[in-house]
Amino acid sequence: MIVVPDDFPSVFAGSAAEAKARELGALRICTERGADDERELARRIGDAQVAVNIRAYAHFTDAVLAACPKLKMISIWGTGTDNIDLEAAAQRGITVCNAPGVNAIAVAEHAIALMLAVARKIPQIDHEMRGGAWPREMLCQFHGKTLGVLGTGAIGAHVARLGLAFGMTVLGWSARGEAARLKAAGIVPASKDDIVQRADYISLHVRLTPATRGLIGQREFAAMKPGAILVNTGRGALVDRDALLAALSAGKIGGAGLDVFHEEPLAADDPLLKLRNTVLSPHNAGQTPEVRRDGLLRTVENIANFLRGAPTSVVTAQS
């Protein structure tokens, strides 16, 4: 049995991936709200051997996994695994697979779009013009500036390529220390501290782990250039929320383009909504027809490979 316990809002039902999944065996799709509750998530998984994880709000905790003893595989639509207790999965013999790289181009393009929107003050100017004004703002250009990319996997590497195309100097930090690969791509290898201090634009593309939680905090904001612009399309918790609000409110940095947040969706009274130097999008950087189609098909392909004994894109596996 394959179950999709968290297809809300629905993307899997009715897709080409659903048809492919039904070729692999019995399939159950849950398109209602509620998978953000542990007990409900466990109930929906039930006695299934395979679970497809669509939404990051569905937390596959140790308690959930313990309640589903027949579960052998979790196939994630996307790259992030911070909603999966990987250690518990490994201990329980559950293989976890994801779909890295599928959304790389879309997310990278969105990161650059946010960067441009903040630097060029496009939302603010548009709003003022619709109110009858003819604003004469001083804007920022990319050419000749320095872009710092923290995390140079598939998404970060493409952001770097786009930055180079704009005529920017690109500094890159790789968690794996792949200096040779970065240099071959025209990226200058740099430490996190170098990037924080030197970059005019900083884009975050690392996975959320205990080591990267709060990667950008008060110390980093204090070291940034006064007009620096921060873009986060990774995970909200990569940035210390209080430090971010303080830096933006005080004008310590030029602004921020954010697609991810500590709380999603944002509360109506969230202070980020009142700041003029932010551009916000609702965690939809990868929401393109191409990403949806290819990502869902990859998710099902991972299931097929697991069932035939040759799992692919394995995050953690225990036989």
mmCIF file of C-alpha atoms in Angstrom:
data_model
loop_
_atom_site.group_PDB
_atom_site.id
_atom_site.type_symbol
_atom_site.label_atom_id
_atom_site.label_comp_id
_atom_site.label_asym_id
_atom_site.label_seq_id
_atom_site.Cartn_x
_atom_site.Cartn_y
_atom_site.Cartn_z
ATOM 1 C CA MET A 1 0.000 0.000 0.000
ATOM 2 C CA ILE A 2 1.207 3.478 -0.933
ATOM 3 C CA VAL A 3 -0.353 6.438 0.861
ATOM 4 C CA VAL A 4 -0.174 10.176 0.241
ATOM 5 C CA PRO A 5 -1.286 11.498 3.631
ATOM 6 C CA ASP A 6 -0.771 15.244 3.078
ATOM 7 C CA ASP A 7 -1.941 16.192 -0.423
ATOM 8 C CA PHE A 8 -3.428 19.521 0.695
ATOM 9 C CA PRO A 9 -3.570 21.768 -1.239
ATOM 10 C CA SER A 10 -3.805 18.944 -3.730
ATOM 11 C CA VAL A 11 -1.107 18.482 -6.379
ATOM 12 C CA PHE A 12 -0.755 14.697 -6.526
ATOM 13 C CA ALA A 13 -4.362 13.664 -7.139
ATOM 14 C CA GLY A 14 -5.133 13.681 -10.844
ATOM 15 C CA SER A 15 -1.506 14.032 -11.876
ATOM 16 C CA ALA A 16 0.573 11.869 -14.201
ATOM 17 C CA ALA A 17 2.433 10.776 -11.062
ATOM 18 C CA GLU A 18 -0.776 9.376 -9.584
ATOM 19 C CA ALA A 19 -1.266 7.198 -12.663
ATOM 20 C CA LYS A 20 2.317 5.954 -12.381
ATOM 21 C CA ALA A 21 1.891 5.248 -8.670
ATOM 22 C CA ARG A 22 -1.229 3.168 -9.276
ATOM 23 C CA GLU A 23 0.833 0.936 -11.543
ATOM 24 C CA LEU A 24 2.951 0.067 -8.504
ATOM 25 C CA GLY A 25 0.109 -1.129 -6.282
ATOM 26 C CA ALA A 26 -2.772 0.020 -4.102
ATOM 27 C CA LEU A 27 -2.794 3.790 -3.572
ATOM 28 C CA ARG A 28 -4.625 6.009 -1.086
ATOM 29 C CA ILE A 29 -4.556 9.814 -1.362
ATOM 30 C CA CYS A 30 -5.687 12.146 1.423
ATOM 31 C CA THR A 31 -6.574 15.603 0.139
ATOM 32 C CA GLU A 32 -8.097 17.016 3.326
ATOM 33 C CA ARG A 33 -6.506 19.267 5.946
ATOM 34 C CA GLY A 34 -5.209 17.678 9.122
ATOM 35 C CA ALA A 35 -1.847 16.079 8.342
ATOM 36 C CA ASP A 36 -0.121 18.693 10.502
ATOM 37 C CA ASP A 37 -1.461 16.782 13.532
ATOM 38 C CA GLU A 38 0.763 13.854 14.519
ATOM 39 C CA ARG A 39 -2.049 11.510 15.480
ATOM 40 C CA GLU A 40 -3.962 12.244 12.312
ATOM 41 C CA LEU A 41 -0.854 11.810 10.172
ATOM 42 C CA ALA A 42 -0.169 8.434 11.793
ATOM 43 C CA ARG A 43 -3.804 7.417 11.296
ATOM 44 C CA ARG A 44 -3.637 8.299 7.619
ATOM 45 C CA ILE A 45 -0.430 6.357 7.074
ATOM 46 C CA GLY A 46 -1.874 3.382 8.924
ATOM 47 C CA ASP A 47 -0.512 0.070 7.650
ATOM 48 C CA ALA A 48 0.976 1.462 4.437
ATOM 49 C CA GLN A 49 4.466 0.337 3.467
ATOM 50 C CA VAL A 50 5.254 3.540 1.535
ATOM 51 C CA ALA A 51 4.333 7.157 2.290
ATOM 52 C CA VAL A 52 4.666 10.057 -0.118
ATOM 53 C CA ASN A 53 5.461 13.310 1.704
ATOM 54 C CA ILE A 54 4.081 16.300 -0.198
ATOM 55 C CA ARG A 55 3.972 19.078 2.408
ATOM 56 C CA ALA A 56 6.574 20.252 4.928
ATOM 57 C CA TYR A 57 3.868 20.805 7.561
ATOM 58 C CA ALA A 58 3.501 17.017 7.883
ATOM 59 C CA HIS A 59 6.066 16.086 10.536
ATOM 60 C CA PHE A 60 7.205 12.475 10.426
ATOM 61 C CA THR A 61 8.341 12.361 14.045
ATOM 62 C CA ASP A 62 9.504 9.342 16.016
ATOM 63 C CA ALA A 63 6.015 9.111 17.526
ATOM 64 C CA VAL A 64 4.426 9.017 14.077
ATOM 65 C CA LEU A 65 6.893 6.414 12.815
ATOM 66 C CA ALA A 66 6.405 4.305 15.949
ATOM 67 C CA ALA A 67 2.672 4.261 15.289
ATOM 68 C CA CYS A 68 3.232 2.965 11.738
ATOM 69 C CA PRO A 69 5.300 -0.232 12.153
ATOM 70 C CA LYS A 70 4.709 -1.416 8.580
ATOM 71 C CA LEU A 71 6.152 1.740 7.032
ATOM 72 C CA LYS A 72 9.330 0.975 5.090
ATOM 73 C CA MET A 73 9.848 3.999 2.860
ATOM 74 C CA ILE A 74 9.136 7.747 2.747
ATOM 75 C CA SER A 75 9.418 9.418 -0.645
ATOM 76 C CA ILE A 76 9.635 13.210 -0.444
ATOM 77 C CA TRP A 77 8.384 15.610 -3.099
ATOM 78 C CA GLY A 78 11.235 18.096 -2.972
ATOM 79 C CA THR A 79 14.599 18.307 -1.287
ATOM 80 C CA GLY A 80 14.041 19.409 2.322
ATOM 81 C CA THR A 81 14.077 16.770 5.052
ATOM 82 C CA ASP A 82 13.786 18.917 8.173
ATOM 83 C CA ASN A 83 10.234 17.629 8.759
ATOM 84 C CA ILE A 84 11.492 14.025 8.910
ATOM 85 C CA ASP A 85 13.171 12.556 11.984
ATOM 86 C CA LEU A 86 15.946 10.929 9.965
ATOM 87 C CA GLU A 87 17.589 9.275 12.970
ATOM 88 C CA ALA A 88 14.311 7.677 14.023
ATOM 89 C CA ALA A 89 13.697 6.554 10.450
ATOM 90 C CA ALA A 90 17.123 4.927 10.272
ATOM 91 C CA GLN A 91 16.626 3.202 13.608
ATOM 92 C CA ARG A 92 13.298 1.817 12.425
ATOM 93 C CA GLY A 93 14.649 0.601 9.083
ATOM 94 C CA ILE A 94 12.756 3.192 7.037
ATOM 95 C CA THR A 95 14.377 4.387 3.828
ATOM 96 C CA VAL A 96 13.947 8.098 3.092
ATOM 97 C CA CYS A 97 14.363 9.425 -0.449
ATOM 98 C CA ASN A 98 13.972 12.918 -1.865
ATOM 99 C CA ALA A 99 14.062 14.623 -5.261
ATOM 100 C CA PRO A 100 17.086 16.935 -5.256
ATOM 101 C CA GLY A 101 17.662 19.315 -8.117
ATOM 102 C CA VAL A 102 14.208 19.119 -9.659
ATOM 103 C CA ASN A 103 13.277 22.609 -8.501
ATOM 104 C CA ALA A 104 16.763 24.103 -8.781
ATOM 105 C CA ILE A 105 16.176 26.345 -11.797
ATOM 106 C CA ALA A 106 12.798 27.613 -10.588
ATOM 107 C CA VAL A 107 13.995 28.386 -7.056
ATOM 108 C CA ALA A 108 17.192 30.018 -8.306
ATOM 109 C CA GLU A 109 15.222 32.237 -10.671
ATOM 110 C CA HIS A 110 12.898 33.183 -7.808
ATOM 111 C CA ALA A 111 15.843 34.056 -5.572
ATOM 112 C CA ILE A 112 17.164 36.408 -8.240
ATOM 113 C CA ALA A 113 13.670 37.844 -8.750
ATOM 114 C CA LEU A 114 13.395 38.617 -5.035
ATOM 115 C CA MET A 115 16.861 40.130 -5.089
ATOM 116 C CA LEU A 116 15.936 42.399 -7.998
ATOM 117 C CA ALA A 117 12.568 43.325 -6.484
ATOM 118 C CA VAL A 118 14.230 44.470 -3.251
ATOM 119 C CA ALA A 119 17.178 46.191 -4.933
ATOM 120 C CA ARG A 120 14.962 47.983 -7.463
ATOM 121 C CA LYS A 121 12.193 48.640 -4.902
ATOM 122 C CA ILE A 122 9.681 47.418 -7.458
ATOM 123 C CA PRO A 123 6.724 46.653 -5.130
ATOM 124 C CA GLN A 124 7.130 49.978 -3.312
ATOM 125 C CA ILE A 125 7.393 52.020 -6.506
ATOM 126 C CA ASP A 126 4.464 50.202 -8.106
ATOM 127 C CA HIS A 127 2.325 50.920 -5.036
ATOM 128 C CA GLU A 128 3.253 54.602 -5.012
ATOM 129 C CA MET A 129 2.543 54.994 -8.727
ATOM 130 C CA ARG A 130 -0.896 53.456 -8.339
ATOM 131 C CA GLY A 131 -1.513 56.119 -5.693
ATOM 132 C CA GLY A 132 -0.748 58.876 -8.166
ATOM 133 C CA ALA A 133 2.906 59.506 -7.340
ATOM 134 C CA TRP A 134 5.874 59.576 -9.734
ATOM 135 C CA PRO A 135 8.679 58.384 -7.400
ATOM 136 C CA ARG A 136 12.315 59.138 -8.240
ATOM 137 C CA GLU A 137 14.003 56.501 -6.097
ATOM 138 C CA MET A 138 17.716 55.734 -6.286
ATOM 139 C CA LEU A 139 17.989 52.067 -7.200
ATOM 140 C CA CYS A 140 20.687 49.396 -7.034
ATOM 141 C CA GLN A 141 22.238 47.536 -9.948
ATOM 142 C CA PHE A 142 23.813 44.092 -10.043
ATOM 143 C CA HIS A 143 26.710 44.677 -12.435
ATOM 144 C CA GLY A 144 29.928 45.211 -10.530
ATOM 145 C CA LYS A 145 28.455 44.128 -7.206
ATOM 146 C CA THR A 146 29.343 41.114 -5.067
ATOM 147 C CA LEU A 147 26.935 38.221 -4.606
ATOM 148 C CA GLY A 148 27.497 35.797 -1.743
ATOM 149 C CA VAL A 149 25.952 32.339 -2.032
ATOM 150 C CA LEU A 150 25.788 30.237 1.127
ATOM 151 C CA GLY A 151 25.260 26.682 -0.039
ATOM 152 C CA THR A 152 26.349 25.756 -3.562
ATOM 153 C CA GLY A 153 24.308 22.677 -4.335
ATOM 154 C CA ALA A 154 22.017 22.533 -7.351
ATOM 155 C CA ILE A 155 20.048 25.673 -6.429
ATOM 156 C CA GLY A 156 22.937 27.748 -5.095
ATOM 157 C CA ALA A 157 25.115 26.866 -8.088
ATOM 158 C CA HIS A 158 22.449 28.108 -10.487
ATOM 159 C CA VAL A 159 22.018 31.318 -8.495
ATOM 160 C CA ALA A 160 25.775 31.775 -8.852
ATOM 161 C CA ARG A 161 25.586 31.259 -12.628
ATOM 162 C CA LEU A 162 22.831 33.851 -12.902
ATOM 163 C CA GLY A 163 24.852 36.265 -10.795
ATOM 164 C CA LEU A 164 27.859 35.820 -13.046
ATOM 165 C CA ALA A 165 25.672 36.516 -16.078
ATOM 166 C CA PHE A 166 24.742 39.870 -14.516
ATOM 167 C CA GLY A 167 28.429 40.751 -14.211
ATOM 168 C CA MET A 168 28.668 40.170 -10.472
ATOM 169 C CA THR A 169 31.606 38.811 -8.516
ATOM 170 C CA VAL A 170 30.275 35.651 -6.890
ATOM 171 C CA LEU A 171 31.552 34.341 -3.565
ATOM 172 C CA GLY A 172 30.500 30.831 -2.655
ATOM 173 C CA TRP A 173 30.553 28.775 0.518
ATOM 174 C CA SER A 174 30.245 25.019 0.214
ATOM 175 C CA ALA A 175 29.510 22.873 3.239
ATOM 176 C CA ARG A 176 31.554 20.155 1.546
ATOM 177 C CA GLY A 177 34.532 22.414 0.947
ATOM 178 C CA GLU A 178 34.505 21.904 -2.821
ATOM 179 C CA ALA A 179 36.876 24.742 -3.694
ATOM 180 C CA ALA A 180 38.010 23.218 -6.999
ATOM 181 C CA ARG A 181 34.459 22.808 -8.258
ATOM 182 C CA LEU A 182 33.582 26.374 -7.306
ATOM 183 C CA LYS A 183 36.657 27.822 -9.011
ATOM 184 C CA ALA A 184 35.913 25.849 -12.177
ATOM 185 C CA ALA A 185 32.465 27.460 -12.230
ATOM 186 C CA GLY A 186 33.870 30.968 -11.856
ATOM 187 C CA ILE A 187 32.901 31.205 -8.181
ATOM 188 C CA VAL A 188 35.368 32.522 -5.612
ATOM 189 C CA PRO A 189 35.508 30.120 -2.625
ATOM 190 C CA ALA A 190 34.917 32.013 0.617
ATOM 191 C CA SER A 191 34.084 31.440 4.258
ATOM 192 C CA LYS A 192 30.735 32.393 5.709
ATOM 193 C CA ASP A 193 32.313 35.326 7.529
ATOM 194 C CA ASP A 194 33.960 36.567 4.312
ATOM 195 C CA ILE A 195 30.631 36.462 2.514
ATOM 196 C CA VAL A 196 28.774 38.226 5.308
ATOM 197 C CA GLN A 197 31.331 41.037 5.379
ATOM 198 C CA ARG A 198 31.972 41.488 1.646
ATOM 199 C CA ALA A 199 28.744 40.699 -0.180
ATOM 200 C CA ASP A 200 26.241 43.284 -1.391
ATOM 201 C CA TYR A 201 23.698 40.505 -1.866
ATOM 202 C CA ILE A 202 23.535 37.281 0.178
ATOM 203 C CA SER A 203 21.425 34.285 -0.852
ATOM 204 C CA LEU A 204 20.824 31.265 1.409
ATOM 205 C CA HIS A 205 20.715 27.758 -0.051
ATOM 206 C CA VAL A 206 21.751 25.375 2.719
ATOM 207 C CA ARG A 207 19.632 22.665 4.263
ATOM 208 C CA LEU A 208 18.142 23.277 7.675
ATOM 209 C CA THR A 209 20.001 21.133 10.209
ATOM 210 C CA PRO A 210 20.902 21.668 13.856
ATOM 211 C CA ALA A 211 24.209 23.108 12.620
ATOM 212 C CA THR A 212 22.610 25.614 10.211
ATOM 213 C CA ARG A 213 19.680 26.729 12.374
ATOM 214 C CA GLY A 214 20.246 30.421 13.043
ATOM 215 C CA LEU A 215 23.059 30.502 10.473
ATOM 216 C CA ILE A 216 22.464 34.232 10.086
ATOM 217 C CA GLY A 217 22.011 35.973 13.425
ATOM 218 C CA GLN A 218 22.853 39.137 15.294
ATOM 219 C CA ARG A 219 26.606 38.729 14.794
ATOM 220 C CA GLU A 220 26.225 38.278 11.047
ATOM 221 C CA PHE A 221 23.825 41.201 10.617
ATOM 222 C CA ALA A 222 26.236 43.429 12.555
ATOM 223 C CA ALA A 223 29.023 42.516 10.118
ATOM 224 C CA MET A 224 27.022 43.101 6.921
ATOM 225 C CA LYS A 225 27.378 46.138 4.713
ATOM 226 C CA PRO A 226 24.786 48.847 5.538
ATOM 227 C CA GLY A 227 22.973 48.356 2.217
ATOM 228 C CA ALA A 228 23.296 44.575 1.999
ATOM 229 C CA ILE A 229 20.276 42.611 0.806
ATOM 230 C CA LEU A 230 19.499 39.159 2.206
ATOM 231 C CA VAL A 231 17.483 36.593 0.239
ATOM 232 C CA ASN A 232 16.176 33.387 1.808
ATOM 233 C CA THR A 233 14.482 30.708 -0.264
ATOM 234 C CA GLY A 234 15.768 27.863 1.938
ATOM 235 C CA ARG A 235 14.081 27.616 5.323
ATOM 236 C CA GLY A 236 12.936 30.388 7.661
ATOM 237 C CA ALA A 237 14.885 29.045 10.621
ATOM 238 C CA LEU A 238 18.203 29.538 8.815
ATOM 239 C CA VAL A 239 17.874 33.139 10.010
ATOM 240 C CA ASP A 240 17.379 34.279 13.602
ATOM 241 C CA ARG A 241 13.967 35.925 13.441
ATOM 242 C CA ASP A 242 14.507 38.542 16.146
ATOM 243 C CA ALA A 243 17.869 39.541 14.689
ATOM 244 C CA LEU A 244 16.329 39.824 11.219
ATOM 245 C CA LEU A 245 13.493 42.038 12.433
ATOM 246 C CA ALA A 246 15.927 44.234 14.359
ATOM 247 C CA ALA A 247 18.265 44.639 11.383
ATOM 248 C CA LEU A 248 15.421 45.474 9.004
ATOM 249 C CA SER A 249 13.615 47.811 11.398
ATOM 250 C CA ALA A 250 16.772 49.762 12.173
ATOM 251 C CA GLY A 251 17.849 49.923 8.536
ATOM 252 C CA LYS A 252 21.042 48.067 9.401
ATOM 253 C CA ILE A 253 20.751 46.244 6.078
ATOM 254 C CA GLY A 254 19.177 47.393 2.845
ATOM 255 C CA GLY A 255 16.380 44.843 2.842
ATOM 256 C CA ALA A 256 15.346 41.222 2.545
ATOM 257 C CA GLY A 257 13.585 39.041 0.006
ATOM 258 C CA LEU A 258 11.904 36.145 1.786
ATOM 259 C CA ASP A 259 10.088 33.100 0.468
ATOM 260 C CA VAL A 260 10.292 31.127 3.731
ATOM 261 C CA PHE A 261 9.333 31.999 7.291
ATOM 262 C CA HIS A 262 9.450 30.727 10.861
ATOM 263 C CA GLU A 263 5.668 30.418 10.837
ATOM 264 C CA GLU A 264 3.784 29.535 7.663
ATOM 265 C CA PRO A 265 1.428 30.984 6.687
ATOM 266 C CA LEU A 266 2.326 34.339 8.220
ATOM 267 C CA ALA A 267 0.028 35.660 10.943
ATOM 268 C CA ALA A 268 -1.952 38.757 10.008
ATOM 269 C CA ASP A 269 -0.057 40.811 12.594
ATOM 270 C CA ASP A 270 3.430 39.596 11.678
ATOM 271 C CA PRO A 271 5.794 42.603 11.832
ATOM 272 C CA LEU A 272 7.420 41.569 8.544
ATOM 273 C CA LEU A 273 4.229 42.642 6.765
ATOM 274 C CA LYS A 274 4.700 46.236 7.915
ATOM 275 C CA LEU A 275 8.302 46.676 6.789
ATOM 276 C CA ARG A 276 8.843 48.598 3.557
ATOM 277 C CA ASN A 277 12.274 47.087 2.919
ATOM 278 C CA THR A 278 11.031 43.522 2.486
ATOM 279 C CA VAL A 279 9.590 41.637 -0.468
ATOM 280 C CA LEU A 280 7.673 38.516 0.555
ATOM 281 C CA SER A 281 6.376 35.470 -1.301
ATOM 282 C CA PRO A 282 4.402 32.545 0.193
ATOM 283 C CA HIS A 283 6.949 29.701 -0.012
ATOM 284 C CA ASN A 284 6.197 29.241 -3.697
ATOM 285 C CA ALA A 285 9.614 29.667 -5.321
ATOM 286 C CA GLY A 286 9.371 26.214 -6.872
ATOM 287 C CA GLN A 287 5.732 26.400 -7.915
ATOM 288 C CA THR A 288 5.988 26.005 -11.669
ATOM 289 C CA PRO A 289 4.229 23.435 -13.867
ATOM 290 C CA GLU A 290 7.589 21.952 -14.822
ATOM 291 C CA VAL A 291 8.719 21.506 -11.220
ATOM 292 C CA ARG A 292 5.408 20.027 -10.154
ATOM 293 C CA ARG A 293 5.336 17.535 -13.021
ATOM 294 C CA ASP A 294 8.978 16.475 -12.857
ATOM 295 C CA GLY A 295 9.174 16.448 -9.060
ATOM 296 C CA LEU A 296 6.102 14.282 -8.573
ATOM 297 C CA LEU A 297 7.252 11.855 -11.259
ATOM 298 C CA ARG A 298 10.682 11.635 -9.597
ATOM 299 C CA THR A 299 8.981 10.929 -6.271
ATOM 300 C CA VAL A 300 7.129 7.976 -7.785
ATOM 301 C CA GLU A 301 10.252 6.839 -9.637
ATOM 302 C CA ASN A 302 12.040 6.678 -6.280
ATOM 303 C CA ILE A 303 9.267 4.423 -4.982
ATOM 304 C CA ALA A 304 9.533 2.145 -8.009
ATOM 305 C CA ASN A 305 13.297 1.864 -7.589
ATOM 306 C CA PHE A 306 12.936 1.121 -3.882
ATOM 307 C CA LEU A 307 10.384 -1.610 -4.527
ATOM 308 C CA ARG A 308 12.731 -3.310 -6.988
ATOM 309 C CA GLY A 309 15.582 -3.165 -4.489
ATOM 310 C CA ALA A 310 17.617 -0.317 -5.999
ATOM 311 C CA PRO A 311 16.635 2.848 -4.092
ATOM 312 C CA THR A 312 17.668 6.218 -5.527
ATOM 313 C CA SER A 313 18.211 9.677 -4.013
ATOM 314 C CA VAL A 314 18.485 8.081 -0.576
ATOM 315 C CA VAL A 315 18.749 10.480 2.353
ATOM 316 C CA THR A 316 19.028 7.715 4.913
ATOM 317 C CA ALA A 317 18.405 4.010 4.612
ATOM 318 C CA GLN A 318 18.629 1.077 6.965
ATOM 319 C CA SER A 319 18.286 -2.503 5.826
#
